């Protein structure tokens, strides 16, 4: 991380005490400077373990939640990953250091454009960022080894389950959009077989169908 080294070191400690212990995840989070993904007023708070507002009324997730979700996803260097909900691009940048290839989609064109600029600046060339309704997944690129959803649906969307490779893992928040949701890990065990583990309570913005205006 660059920016404020002391604040960045405190953030890493906060990640560890929240239960982020996977050395590859901690290393990736140390290498990606969160300050590059938070613009304007809130940039000075980029190293705090809190969610912060970004454009289009959306949020960049809390770093410890990013760490725990990434850890639960068990990404390997051979994996092709789909992220639904690019937002600032912070989560995708971390995934890009752990995976072979990352596809990330958001319903807001302007968020995708801003995230692409940061990926370019960081030379993260294995990320493809697209404007799309991620509730339908990305059929052209399926199947995926890993899927991470960073917006909450009431249930795991069927198209995303269908686009998960057998043996693949999906991590997503599920539950009523205005309440506390549950972080769920879904493992595809066969053509029709899925295992579900409830990990912890979380709070995410809702997964909304259709493209946004901006
Ligand atoms: N992962 C992000 C945080 C995402 S906030 C980060 O690291 O900053 C959730 C994002 O999901 C928002 O940007 C929102 O626009 C997006 N979103 C909500 N519904 C969506 C849908 N159906 N398809 C794609 N993106 C969606």
Short mmCIF file of C-alpha atoms and ligand atoms in Angstrom, two decimals:
data_model
loop_
_atom_site.label_atom_id
_atom_site.label_comp_id
_atom_site.label_asym_id
_atom_site.label_seq_id
_atom_site.Cartn_x
_atom_site.Cartn_y
_atom_site.Cartn_z
CA UNK A 1 0.00 0.00 0.00
CA UNK A 2 1.11 3.55 -0.53
CA UNK A 3 -0.45 6.73 0.83
CA UNK A 4 -0.27 6.74 4.62
CA UNK A 5 1.91 3.75 5.66
CA UNK A 6 0.94 3.90 9.34
CA UNK A 7 -2.77 3.97 8.62
CA UNK A 8 -2.30 1.17 6.08
CA UNK A 9 -0.46 -0.94 8.69
CA UNK A 10 -3.33 -0.37 11.16
CA UNK A 11 -5.78 -1.54 8.52
CA UNK A 12 -3.83 -4.80 8.08
CA UNK A 13 -3.99 -5.38 11.84
CA UNK A 14 -7.74 -4.77 11.76
CA UNK A 15 -8.06 -7.37 8.98
CA UNK A 16 -6.18 -9.96 11.04
CA UNK A 17 -8.24 -9.34 14.15
CA UNK A 18 -11.42 -9.69 12.07
CA UNK A 19 -10.29 -13.20 11.08
CA UNK A 20 -8.55 -12.64 7.75
CA UNK A 21 -5.63 -15.05 8.18
CA UNK A 22 -4.94 -16.43 4.66
CA UNK A 23 -1.46 -15.12 3.79
CA UNK A 24 -2.26 -14.82 0.06
CA UNK A 25 -5.33 -12.70 0.81
CA UNK A 26 -3.43 -10.51 3.29
CA UNK A 27 -0.60 -10.08 0.78
CA UNK A 28 -3.02 -9.06 -2.01
CA UNK A 29 -4.74 -6.59 0.30
CA UNK A 30 -1.39 -5.14 1.30
CA UNK A 31 -0.50 -4.62 -2.36
CA UNK A 32 -3.73 -2.92 -3.45
CA UNK A 33 -4.00 0.68 -2.20
CA UNK A 34 -7.65 1.24 -1.22
CA UNK A 35 -7.15 5.02 -1.42
CA UNK A 36 -7.05 4.76 -5.23
CA UNK A 37 -10.64 3.48 -5.25
CA UNK A 38 -12.20 6.10 -2.97
CA UNK A 39 -12.58 9.54 -4.54
CA UNK A 40 -13.47 12.98 -3.18
CA UNK A 41 -14.56 13.70 0.38
CA UNK A 42 -14.01 10.26 1.82
CA UNK A 43 -10.55 9.57 0.37
CA UNK A 44 -8.92 10.53 3.68
CA UNK A 45 -10.78 7.65 5.39
CA UNK A 46 -9.68 4.97 2.90
CA UNK A 47 -7.61 3.06 5.47
CA UNK A 48 -10.40 2.78 8.04
CA UNK A 49 -12.17 -0.57 8.31
CA UNK A 50 -15.53 0.90 7.28
CA UNK A 51 -17.65 0.91 4.11
CA UNK A 52 -17.57 4.32 2.35
CA UNK A 53 -19.84 6.03 -0.19
CA UNK A 54 -18.80 5.99 -3.87
CA UNK A 55 -20.59 7.41 -6.95
CA UNK A 56 -24.12 6.38 -8.02
CA UNK A 57 -25.29 6.00 -4.39
CA UNK A 58 -23.24 2.79 -4.00
CA UNK A 59 -20.56 1.81 -1.45
CA UNK A 60 -17.07 0.37 -1.37
CA UNK A 61 -17.30 -2.54 1.06
CA UNK A 62 -15.67 -2.69 4.47
CA UNK A 63 -12.09 -4.03 4.04
CA UNK A 64 -12.52 -6.81 6.62
CA UNK A 65 -15.64 -8.01 4.77
CA UNK A 66 -13.71 -7.92 1.47
CA UNK A 67 -10.99 -9.99 3.16
CA UNK A 68 -13.37 -12.54 4.66
CA UNK A 69 -15.30 -12.95 1.40
CA UNK A 70 -12.09 -13.35 -0.61
CA UNK A 71 -10.81 -15.89 1.91
CA UNK A 72 -14.10 -17.85 1.80
CA UNK A 73 -13.86 -17.97 -2.00
CA UNK A 74 -10.53 -19.97 -1.87
CA UNK A 75 -9.26 -18.60 -5.16
CA UNK A 76 -6.39 -20.42 -6.88
CA UNK A 77 -4.06 -19.01 -9.55
CA UNK A 78 -5.76 -21.13 -12.24
CA UNK A 79 -9.26 -19.79 -11.55
CA UNK A 80 -11.55 -17.79 -13.81
CA UNK A 81 -13.63 -15.60 -11.50
CA UNK A 82 -16.83 -13.61 -12.00
CA UNK A 83 -17.56 -10.70 -9.68
CA UNK A 84 -21.07 -9.22 -9.75
CA UNK A 85 -20.99 -5.62 -8.48
CA UNK A 86 -17.76 -3.87 -9.59
CA UNK A 87 -18.55 -0.72 -7.58
CA UNK A 88 -15.20 1.00 -7.04
CA UNK A 89 -13.22 -1.95 -8.45
CA UNK A 90 -11.38 -2.57 -5.16
CA UNK A 91 -12.57 -6.16 -4.70
CA UNK A 92 -11.86 -7.01 -8.35
CA UNK A 93 -8.30 -5.65 -8.04
CA UNK A 94 -7.65 -7.93 -5.06
CA UNK A 95 -9.12 -10.92 -6.89
CA UNK A 96 -6.94 -10.17 -9.92
CA UNK A 97 -3.79 -10.84 -7.87
CA UNK A 98 -5.11 -14.25 -6.80
CA UNK A 99 -6.84 -15.54 -9.96
CA UNK A 100 -5.93 -16.22 -13.57
CA UNK A 101 -8.69 -14.01 -14.99
CA UNK A 102 -11.39 -11.81 -13.44
CA UNK A 103 -14.62 -10.69 -15.11
CA UNK A 104 -16.42 -7.98 -13.15
CA UNK A 105 -19.79 -6.45 -14.06
CA UNK A 106 -21.80 -3.52 -12.75
CA UNK A 107 -25.15 -2.05 -13.81
CA UNK A 108 -23.65 1.49 -13.78
CA UNK A 109 -21.56 2.37 -16.84
CA UNK A 110 -19.82 5.24 -15.01
CA UNK A 111 -18.63 2.99 -12.18
CA UNK A 112 -17.24 0.50 -14.70
CA UNK A 113 -15.43 3.32 -16.55
CA UNK A 114 -13.88 4.70 -13.34
CA UNK A 115 -12.79 1.22 -12.19
CA UNK A 116 -11.19 0.49 -15.59
CA UNK A 117 -9.04 3.63 -15.22
CA UNK A 118 -7.68 2.41 -11.88
CA UNK A 119 -7.05 -1.12 -13.26
CA UNK A 120 -5.04 0.45 -16.11
CA UNK A 121 -3.07 2.66 -13.72
CA UNK A 122 -2.19 -0.41 -11.63
CA UNK A 123 -1.35 -2.54 -14.71
CA UNK A 124 -3.97 -5.13 -13.77
CA UNK A 125 -4.42 -6.59 -17.25
CA UNK A 126 -6.26 -9.78 -16.30
CA UNK A 127 -9.49 -7.93 -15.39
CA UNK A 128 -12.33 -7.44 -17.87
CA UNK A 129 -14.88 -4.90 -16.56
CA UNK A 130 -18.25 -4.77 -18.31
CA UNK A 131 -21.53 -2.91 -17.92
CA UNK A 132 -24.16 -5.61 -17.53
CA UNK A 133 -26.96 -6.88 -15.32
CA UNK A 134 -25.02 -9.43 -13.32
CA UNK A 135 -28.14 -11.17 -12.06
CA UNK A 136 -28.04 -13.00 -15.41
CA UNK A 137 -24.35 -13.78 -14.96
CA UNK A 138 -22.09 -13.63 -18.01
CA UNK A 139 -23.23 -16.56 -20.20
CA UNK A 140 -20.58 -15.92 -22.90
CA UNK A 141 -17.73 -16.56 -20.45
CA UNK A 142 -19.33 -19.32 -18.33
CA UNK A 143 -18.60 -21.61 -16.61
CA UNK A 144 -16.71 -19.91 -13.78
CA UNK A 145 -14.50 -21.55 -11.13
CA UNK A 146 -15.48 -18.90 -8.61
CA UNK A 147 -18.30 -16.33 -8.41
CA UNK A 148 -18.41 -13.47 -5.91
CA UNK A 149 -21.53 -11.35 -5.60
CA UNK A 150 -21.17 -8.05 -3.74
CA UNK A 151 -24.85 -7.00 -3.73
CA UNK A 152 -27.63 -8.80 -1.86
CA UNK A 153 -30.33 -10.95 -3.47
CA UNK A 154 -33.17 -12.71 -1.67
CA UNK A 155 -31.89 -16.06 -2.97
CA UNK A 156 -28.88 -17.15 -5.01
CA UNK A 157 -29.81 -16.17 -8.62
CA UNK A 158 -30.47 -19.28 -10.75
CA UNK A 159 -28.31 -18.15 -13.71
CA UNK A 160 -25.31 -17.73 -11.39
CA UNK A 161 -25.77 -21.22 -9.93
CA UNK A 162 -25.98 -22.55 -13.50
CA UNK A 163 -22.77 -20.76 -14.51
CA UNK A 164 -20.72 -22.21 -11.65
CA UNK A 165 -18.40 -25.03 -12.69
CA UNK A 166 -18.86 -28.37 -10.89
CA UNK A 167 -16.49 -28.16 -7.92
CA UNK A 168 -16.78 -24.36 -8.07
CA UNK A 169 -17.56 -21.98 -5.19
CA UNK A 170 -19.83 -18.92 -5.04
CA UNK A 171 -19.89 -16.46 -2.13
CA UNK A 172 -22.81 -14.03 -1.83
CA UNK A 173 -24.98 -12.11 0.62
CA UNK A 174 -28.61 -13.30 0.70
CA UNK A 175 -31.65 -11.89 2.47
CA UNK A 176 -34.11 -8.99 2.50
CA UNK A 177 -32.42 -5.98 0.88
CA UNK A 178 -33.17 -3.55 3.75
CA UNK A 179 -32.26 -5.90 6.60
CA UNK A 180 -29.15 -7.69 7.76
CA UNK A 181 -28.26 -10.41 5.27
CA UNK A 182 -26.36 -13.68 5.58
CA UNK A 183 -23.10 -14.31 3.80
CA UNK A 184 -23.50 -17.67 2.07
CA UNK A 185 -20.92 -19.98 0.50
CA UNK A 186 -22.34 -22.27 -2.17
CA UNK A 187 -20.26 -25.21 -3.41
CA UNK A 188 -21.38 -26.98 -6.58
CA UNK A 189 -20.90 -30.68 -5.94
CA UNK A 190 -22.49 -32.04 -9.12
CA UNK A 191 -24.81 -31.30 -12.05
CA UNK A 192 -27.70 -30.79 -9.61
CA UNK A 193 -25.88 -30.81 -6.28
CA UNK A 194 -25.17 -27.67 -4.23
CA UNK A 195 -23.94 -27.37 -0.63
CA UNK A 196 -24.74 -24.24 1.36
CA UNK A 197 -22.74 -22.84 4.31
CA UNK A 198 -23.94 -19.79 6.23
CA UNK A 199 -20.86 -17.77 7.17
CA UNK A 200 -21.86 -14.58 9.01
CA UNK A 201 -24.26 -11.63 9.05
CA UNK A 202 -23.42 -8.83 6.56
CA UNK A 203 -25.04 -5.73 5.11
CA UNK A 204 -24.86 -4.98 1.36
CA UNK A 205 -26.68 -2.75 -1.12
CA UNK A 206 -29.37 -4.69 -3.03
CA UNK A 207 -28.86 -6.56 -6.29
CA UNK A 208 -31.11 -4.61 -8.69
CA UNK A 209 -32.24 -5.94 -12.08
CA UNK A 210 -31.64 -3.94 -15.27
CA UNK A 211 -28.98 -1.32 -16.09
CA UNK A 212 -28.60 1.95 -14.12
CA UNK A 213 -29.04 5.46 -15.59
CA UNK A 214 -25.44 6.72 -15.08
N1 LIG B 1 -17.34 -4.81 -4.94
C1 LIG B 1 -17.48 -3.37 -4.83
C2 LIG B 1 -18.61 -2.93 -3.93
C3 LIG B 1 -19.88 -3.16 -4.59
S1 LIG B 1 -21.30 -2.27 -4.05
C4 LIG B 1 -16.18 -2.72 -4.43
O1 LIG B 1 -15.19 -3.41 -4.21
O2 LIG B 1 -16.15 -1.48 -4.38
C5 LIG B 1 -22.45 -3.20 -5.01
C6 LIG B 1 -22.43 -2.92 -6.49
O3 LIG B 1 -23.33 -3.84 -7.08
C7 LIG B 1 -22.92 -1.52 -6.85
O4 LIG B 1 -21.95 -0.84 -7.58
C8 LIG B 1 -24.16 -1.81 -7.70
O5 LIG B 1 -24.33 -0.92 -8.80
C9 LIG B 1 -23.90 -3.22 -8.20
N2 LIG B 1 -25.10 -3.96 -8.62
C10 LIG B 1 -26.31 -4.03 -8.02
N3 LIG B 1 -27.13 -4.82 -8.75
C11 LIG B 1 -26.42 -5.26 -9.83
C12 LIG B 1 -26.72 -6.09 -10.96
N4 LIG B 1 -27.91 -6.65 -11.14
N5 LIG B 1 -25.74 -6.32 -11.86
C13 LIG B 1 -24.51 -5.75 -11.71
N6 LIG B 1 -24.18 -4.96 -10.68
C14 LIG B 1 -25.11 -4.70 -9.74
#
